[in-house]
PDB file of C-alpha atoms and ligand atoms in Angstrom:
ATOM      1  CA  MET A   7      26.486 -10.697 -15.624  1.00  0.00           C
ATOM      2  CA  LYS A   8      24.165  -8.482 -17.720  1.00  0.00           C
ATOM      3  CA  GLN A   9      20.866  -9.138 -15.892  1.00  0.00           C
ATOM      4  CA  ARG A  10      19.908 -10.149 -12.377  1.00  0.00           C
ATOM      5  CA  VAL A  11      16.704 -10.688 -10.548  1.00  0.00           C
ATOM      6  CA  GLY A  12      15.611  -9.931  -7.041  1.00  0.00           C
ATOM      7  CA  LEU A  13      12.563 -11.046  -4.877  1.00  0.00           C
ATOM      8  CA  GLY A  14      10.887  -8.937  -2.238  1.00  0.00           C
ATOM      9  CA  PHE A  15       8.158  -9.732   0.260  1.00  0.00           C
ATOM     10  CA  ASP A  16       6.403  -7.672   2.887  1.00  0.00           C
ATOM     11  CA  VAL A  17       3.453  -7.841   5.242  1.00  0.00           C
ATOM     12  CA  HIS A  18       1.737  -5.199   7.319  1.00  0.00           C
ATOM     13  CA  ARG A  19      -1.303  -5.270   9.552  1.00  0.00           C
ATOM     14  CA  LEU A  20      -4.170  -2.917   8.438  1.00  0.00           C
ATOM     15  CA  GLU A  21      -5.455  -0.829  11.308  1.00  0.00           C
ATOM     16  CA  ALA A  22      -8.224   1.765  11.673  1.00  0.00           C
ATOM     17  CA  GLY A  23      -7.038   5.423  11.691  1.00  0.00           C
ATOM     18  CA  ARG A  24      -3.945   4.803   9.494  1.00  0.00           C
ATOM     19  CA  ARG A  25      -3.601   6.400   5.994  1.00  0.00           C
ATOM     20  CA  CYS A  26      -3.969   3.701   3.434  1.00  0.00           C
ATOM     21  CA  VAL A  27      -0.735   4.261   1.456  1.00  0.00           C
ATOM     22  CA  LEU A  28       0.014   1.415  -0.986  1.00  0.00           C
ATOM     23  CA  GLY A  29       2.053   1.519  -4.185  1.00  0.00           C
ATOM     24  CA  GLY A  30       2.926   5.149  -3.503  1.00  0.00           C
ATOM     25  CA  ILE A  31      -0.591   6.431  -3.565  1.00  0.00           C
ATOM     26  CA  GLU A  32      -3.228   6.949  -0.956  1.00  0.00           C
ATOM     27  CA  LEU A  33      -6.354   4.771  -1.312  1.00  0.00           C
ATOM     28  CA  PRO A  34      -9.722   5.800   0.122  1.00  0.00           C
ATOM     29  CA  HIS A  35     -10.118   3.051   2.766  1.00  0.00           C
ATOM     30  CA  PRO A  36     -10.915   3.186   6.576  1.00  0.00           C
ATOM     31  CA  THR A  37      -7.877   1.125   7.562  1.00  0.00           C
ATOM     32  CA  GLY A  38      -4.206   1.453   6.530  1.00  0.00           C
ATOM     33  CA  PRO A  39      -0.969  -0.378   6.946  1.00  0.00           C
ATOM     34  CA  LEU A  40       0.530  -0.119  10.451  1.00  0.00           C
ATOM     35  CA  GLY A  41       4.289   0.663  10.401  1.00  0.00           C
ATOM     36  CA  HIS A  42       7.249   2.550  11.659  1.00  0.00           C
ATOM     37  CA  SER A  43       7.170   4.364   8.262  1.00  0.00           C
ATOM     38  CA  ASP A  44       4.004   5.003   6.327  1.00  0.00           C
ATOM     39  CA  GLY A  45       3.705   1.215   6.051  1.00  0.00           C
ATOM     40  CA  ASP A  46       3.614   1.036   2.273  1.00  0.00           C
ATOM     41  CA  ALA A  47       4.150  -2.709   1.963  1.00  0.00           C
ATOM     42  CA  VAL A  48       4.124  -2.482  -1.838  1.00  0.00           C
ATOM     43  CA  LEU A  49       7.083  -0.073  -2.068  1.00  0.00           C
ATOM     44  CA  HIS A  50       8.895  -2.016   0.743  1.00  0.00           C
ATOM     45  CA  ALA A  51       8.630  -5.244  -1.193  1.00  0.00           C
ATOM     46  CA  ILE A  52       9.800  -3.484  -4.347  1.00  0.00           C
ATOM     47  CA  ALA A  53      12.715  -1.913  -2.535  1.00  0.00           C
ATOM     48  CA  ASP A  54      13.781  -5.282  -1.074  1.00  0.00           C
ATOM     49  CA  ALA A  55      13.633  -6.848  -4.552  1.00  0.00           C
ATOM     50  CA  LEU A  56      15.707  -4.067  -6.016  1.00  0.00           C
ATOM     51  CA  LEU A  57      18.307  -4.306  -3.245  1.00  0.00           C
ATOM     52  CA  GLY A  58      18.288  -8.099  -3.489  1.00  0.00           C
ATOM     53  CA  ALA A  59      18.917  -8.050  -7.267  1.00  0.00           C
ATOM     54  CA  ALA A  60      21.926  -5.740  -6.812  1.00  0.00           C
ATOM     55  CA  GLY A  61      23.267  -7.653  -3.862  1.00  0.00           C
ATOM     56  CA  LEU A  62      22.907  -4.602  -1.625  1.00  0.00           C
ATOM     57  CA  ASP A  63      21.407  -5.900   1.632  1.00  0.00           C
ATOM     58  CA  ASP A  64      17.870  -5.133   2.494  1.00  0.00           C
ATOM     59  CA  LEU A  65      15.458  -2.379   3.453  1.00  0.00           C
ATOM     60  CA  GLY A  66      15.356  -3.289   7.194  1.00  0.00           C
ATOM     61  CA  THR A  67      19.160  -3.114   7.446  1.00  0.00           C
ATOM     62  CA  LEU A  68      19.514   0.178   5.589  1.00  0.00           C
ATOM     63  CA  PHE A  69      16.436   1.853   7.174  1.00  0.00           C
ATOM     64  CA  SER A  70      15.972   0.219  10.588  1.00  0.00           C
ATOM     65  CA  ASP A  71      12.549   0.570  12.284  1.00  0.00           C
ATOM     66  CA  ARG A  72      14.424   1.262  15.484  1.00  0.00           C
ATOM     67  CA  ASP A  73      15.870   4.380  13.978  1.00  0.00           C
ATOM     68  CA  ALA A  74      13.843   7.563  14.751  1.00  0.00           C
ATOM     69  CA  ARG A  75      14.910   9.098  11.458  1.00  0.00           C
ATOM     70  CA  TRP A  76      12.522   6.767   9.616  1.00  0.00           C
ATOM     71  CA  LYS A  77       9.549   7.242  11.875  1.00  0.00           C
ATOM     72  CA  ASP A  78       6.516   8.007   9.675  1.00  0.00           C
ATOM     73  CA  ALA A  79       8.983   8.026   6.725  1.00  0.00           C
ATOM     74  CA  ASP A  80       7.574   8.460   3.202  1.00  0.00           C
ATOM     75  CA  SER A  81       8.343   5.061   1.599  1.00  0.00           C
ATOM     76  CA  ALA A  82       8.584   6.696  -1.749  1.00  0.00           C
ATOM     77  CA  GLN A  83      11.674   8.496  -0.390  1.00  0.00           C
ATOM     78  CA  LEU A  84      13.055   5.180   0.910  1.00  0.00           C
ATOM     79  CA  LEU A  85      12.523   3.561  -2.450  1.00  0.00           C
ATOM     80  CA  ARG A  86      14.258   6.460  -4.224  1.00  0.00           C
ATOM     81  CA  GLU A  87      17.219   6.090  -1.872  1.00  0.00           C
ATOM     82  CA  CYS A  88      17.401   2.376  -2.645  1.00  0.00           C
ATOM     83  CA  LEU A  89      17.218   3.127  -6.449  1.00  0.00           C
ATOM     84  CA  ALA A  90      20.039   5.593  -6.135  1.00  0.00           C
ATOM     85  CA  ARG A  91      22.176   2.878  -4.522  1.00  0.00           C
ATOM     86  CA  VAL A  92      21.279   0.418  -7.397  1.00  0.00           C
ATOM     87  CA  HIS A  93      22.083   3.086  -9.992  1.00  0.00           C
ATOM     88  CA  ALA A  94      25.448   3.852  -8.266  1.00  0.00           C
ATOM     89  CA  ALA A  95      26.278   0.207  -8.446  1.00  0.00           C
ATOM     90  CA  GLY A  96      25.824   0.329 -12.228  1.00  0.00           C
ATOM     91  CA  TRP A  97      22.380  -1.161 -12.695  1.00  0.00           C
ATOM     92  CA  ARG A  98      19.157   0.164 -14.139  1.00  0.00           C
ATOM     93  CA  VAL A  99      15.605  -1.319 -13.648  1.00  0.00           C
ATOM     94  CA  GLY A 100      14.400  -3.533 -16.412  1.00  0.00           C
ATOM     95  CA  ASN A 101      10.906  -4.447 -15.269  1.00  0.00           C
ATOM     96  CA  LEU A 102       8.977  -5.544 -12.262  1.00  0.00           C
ATOM     97  CA  ASP A 103       5.868  -7.543 -11.310  1.00  0.00           C
ATOM     98  CA  VAL A 104       3.957  -7.118  -8.055  1.00  0.00           C
ATOM     99  CA  VAL A 105       1.265  -9.150  -6.359  1.00  0.00           C
ATOM    100  CA  ILE A 106      -0.796  -7.506  -3.587  1.00  0.00           C
ATOM    101  CA  ALA A 107      -2.767 -10.006  -1.445  1.00  0.00           C
ATOM    102  CA  THR A 108      -5.352  -8.381   0.745  1.00  0.00           C
ATOM    103  CA  GLU A 109      -9.037  -8.285   1.544  1.00  0.00           C
ATOM    104  CA  GLY A 110      -8.688  -4.701   2.792  1.00  0.00           C
ATOM    105  CA  PRO A 111      -8.762  -2.068   0.052  1.00  0.00           C
ATOM    106  CA  ARG A 112      -9.720  -3.108  -3.456  1.00  0.00           C
ATOM    107  CA  ILE A 113      -6.610  -2.916  -5.611  1.00  0.00           C
ATOM    108  CA  ALA A 114      -8.150  -3.227  -9.139  1.00  0.00           C
ATOM    109  CA  PRO A 115      -9.559   0.373  -9.298  1.00  0.00           C
ATOM    110  CA  HIS A 116      -6.131   1.726  -8.372  1.00  0.00           C
ATOM    111  CA  ARG A 117      -3.777  -0.446 -10.452  1.00  0.00           C
ATOM    112  CA  ALA A 118      -3.148   2.108 -13.178  1.00  0.00           C
ATOM    113  CA  ALA A 119      -2.412   4.807 -10.756  1.00  0.00           C
ATOM    114  CA  MET A 120       0.004   2.553  -8.771  1.00  0.00           C
ATOM    115  CA  ARG A 121       1.765   1.518 -11.944  1.00  0.00           C
ATOM    116  CA  ALA A 122       2.282   5.057 -13.023  1.00  0.00           C
ATOM    117  CA  ARG A 123       3.494   6.189  -9.565  1.00  0.00           C
ATOM    118  CA  ILE A 124       5.941   3.230  -9.207  1.00  0.00           C
ATOM    119  CA  ALA A 125       7.193   3.701 -12.696  1.00  0.00           C
ATOM    120  CA  GLN A 126       7.783   7.389 -11.980  1.00  0.00           C
ATOM    121  CA  LEU A 127       9.684   6.506  -8.811  1.00  0.00           C
ATOM    122  CA  LEU A 128      11.930   4.008 -10.603  1.00  0.00           C
ATOM    123  CA  ASP A 129      12.522   6.083 -13.746  1.00  0.00           C
ATOM    124  CA  VAL A 130      11.002   3.510 -16.058  1.00  0.00           C
ATOM    125  CA  ALA A 131       8.025   3.362 -18.408  1.00  0.00           C
ATOM    126  CA  ALA A 132       4.629   2.408 -16.965  1.00  0.00           C
ATOM    127  CA  ASP A 133       4.499  -0.750 -19.047  1.00  0.00           C
ATOM    128  CA  ALA A 134       7.678  -2.006 -17.229  1.00  0.00           C
ATOM    129  CA  VAL A 135       5.655  -2.125 -13.993  1.00  0.00           C
ATOM    130  CA  ASN A 136       2.803  -4.660 -13.474  1.00  0.00           C
ATOM    131  CA  VAL A 137       0.570  -4.635 -10.358  1.00  0.00           C
ATOM    132  CA  LYS A 138      -2.186  -7.070  -9.532  1.00  0.00           C
ATOM    133  CA  GLY A 139      -4.429  -7.678  -6.554  1.00  0.00           C
ATOM    134  CA  LYS A 140      -5.372 -11.078  -5.082  1.00  0.00           C
ATOM    135  CA  THR A 141      -7.948 -11.971  -2.441  1.00  0.00           C
ATOM    136  CA  LEU A 142      -7.043 -14.434   0.236  1.00  0.00           C
ATOM    137  CA  GLU A 143     -10.169 -16.550  -0.115  1.00  0.00           C
ATOM    138  CA  GLY A 144     -11.003 -15.812   3.511  1.00  0.00           C
ATOM    139  CA  LEU A 145      -8.094 -17.920   4.670  1.00  0.00           C
ATOM    140  CA  GLY A 146      -5.347 -17.200   7.168  1.00  0.00           C
ATOM    141  CA  ALA A 147      -4.505 -14.415   9.580  1.00  0.00           C
ATOM    142  CA  LEU A 148      -4.408 -11.721   6.833  1.00  0.00           C
ATOM    143  CA  ALA A 149      -7.877 -12.488   5.587  1.00  0.00           C
ATOM    144  CA  HIS A 150     -11.060 -10.314   6.193  1.00  0.00           C
ATOM    145  CA  GLY A 151      -9.047  -7.080   5.875  1.00  0.00           C
ATOM    146  CA  ALA A 152      -6.639  -7.790   8.733  1.00  0.00           C
ATOM    147  CA  GLY A 153      -3.520  -7.233   6.687  1.00  0.00           C
ATOM    148  CA  VAL A 154      -1.716  -6.950   3.340  1.00  0.00           C
ATOM    149  CA  ALA A 155       1.022  -9.128   1.960  1.00  0.00           C
ATOM    150  CA  VAL A 156       3.027  -8.213  -1.094  1.00  0.00           C
ATOM    151  CA  GLN A 157       5.435 -10.032  -3.369  1.00  0.00           C
ATOM    152  CA  ALA A 158       7.630  -8.252  -5.918  1.00  0.00           C
ATOM    153  CA  VAL A 159      10.124  -9.539  -8.469  1.00  0.00           C
ATOM    154  CA  VAL A 160      12.466  -7.140 -10.249  1.00  0.00           C
ATOM    155  CA  LEU A 161      14.845  -7.517 -13.156  1.00  0.00           C
ATOM    156  CA  ILE A 162      17.840  -5.187 -13.301  1.00  0.00           C
ATOM    157  CA  GLU A 163      20.257  -4.737 -16.203  1.00  0.00           C
ATOM    158  CA  ARG A 164      23.809  -3.499 -16.529  1.00  0.00           C
ATOM    159  CA  VAL A 165      23.871   0.088 -17.667  1.00  0.00           C
TER     160      VAL A 165
HETATM  161 MG1  LIG B 206       7.339  -3.013   5.510  1.00  0.00          MG
END
């Protein structure tokens, strides 16, 4: 097979006093994703999509939140480790698309910076990475800034 796709999803609570790290960059916001690592739900969803496309298990299995080694881990580092496994399996990243659903930080002003940072982390051009924010219309447990949910779809190609 020459191309494969993978789907990733992640959710984190947003809590006061946490750095707001999403998409590999820090946003100016009074709350941030709670997590064992830095809580970057965007990079976690992308990592799971990548691993899923290559048939390489998932982020929670490779980097358990019960393992002290990954406490406060930089998710950019975790993503790079996942990418190295995908490359070692003979794949490269084609393109990816990401939806960030939250009523916490506004995503639109930071889309370009996120795209550039994610592209840098995945060794692809910025136009191979798309990121968009969606509000939750005030509905559900994640609304009103309580959390962030992310979906990512990634295409990989045989090298
Ligand atoms: Mg996560």
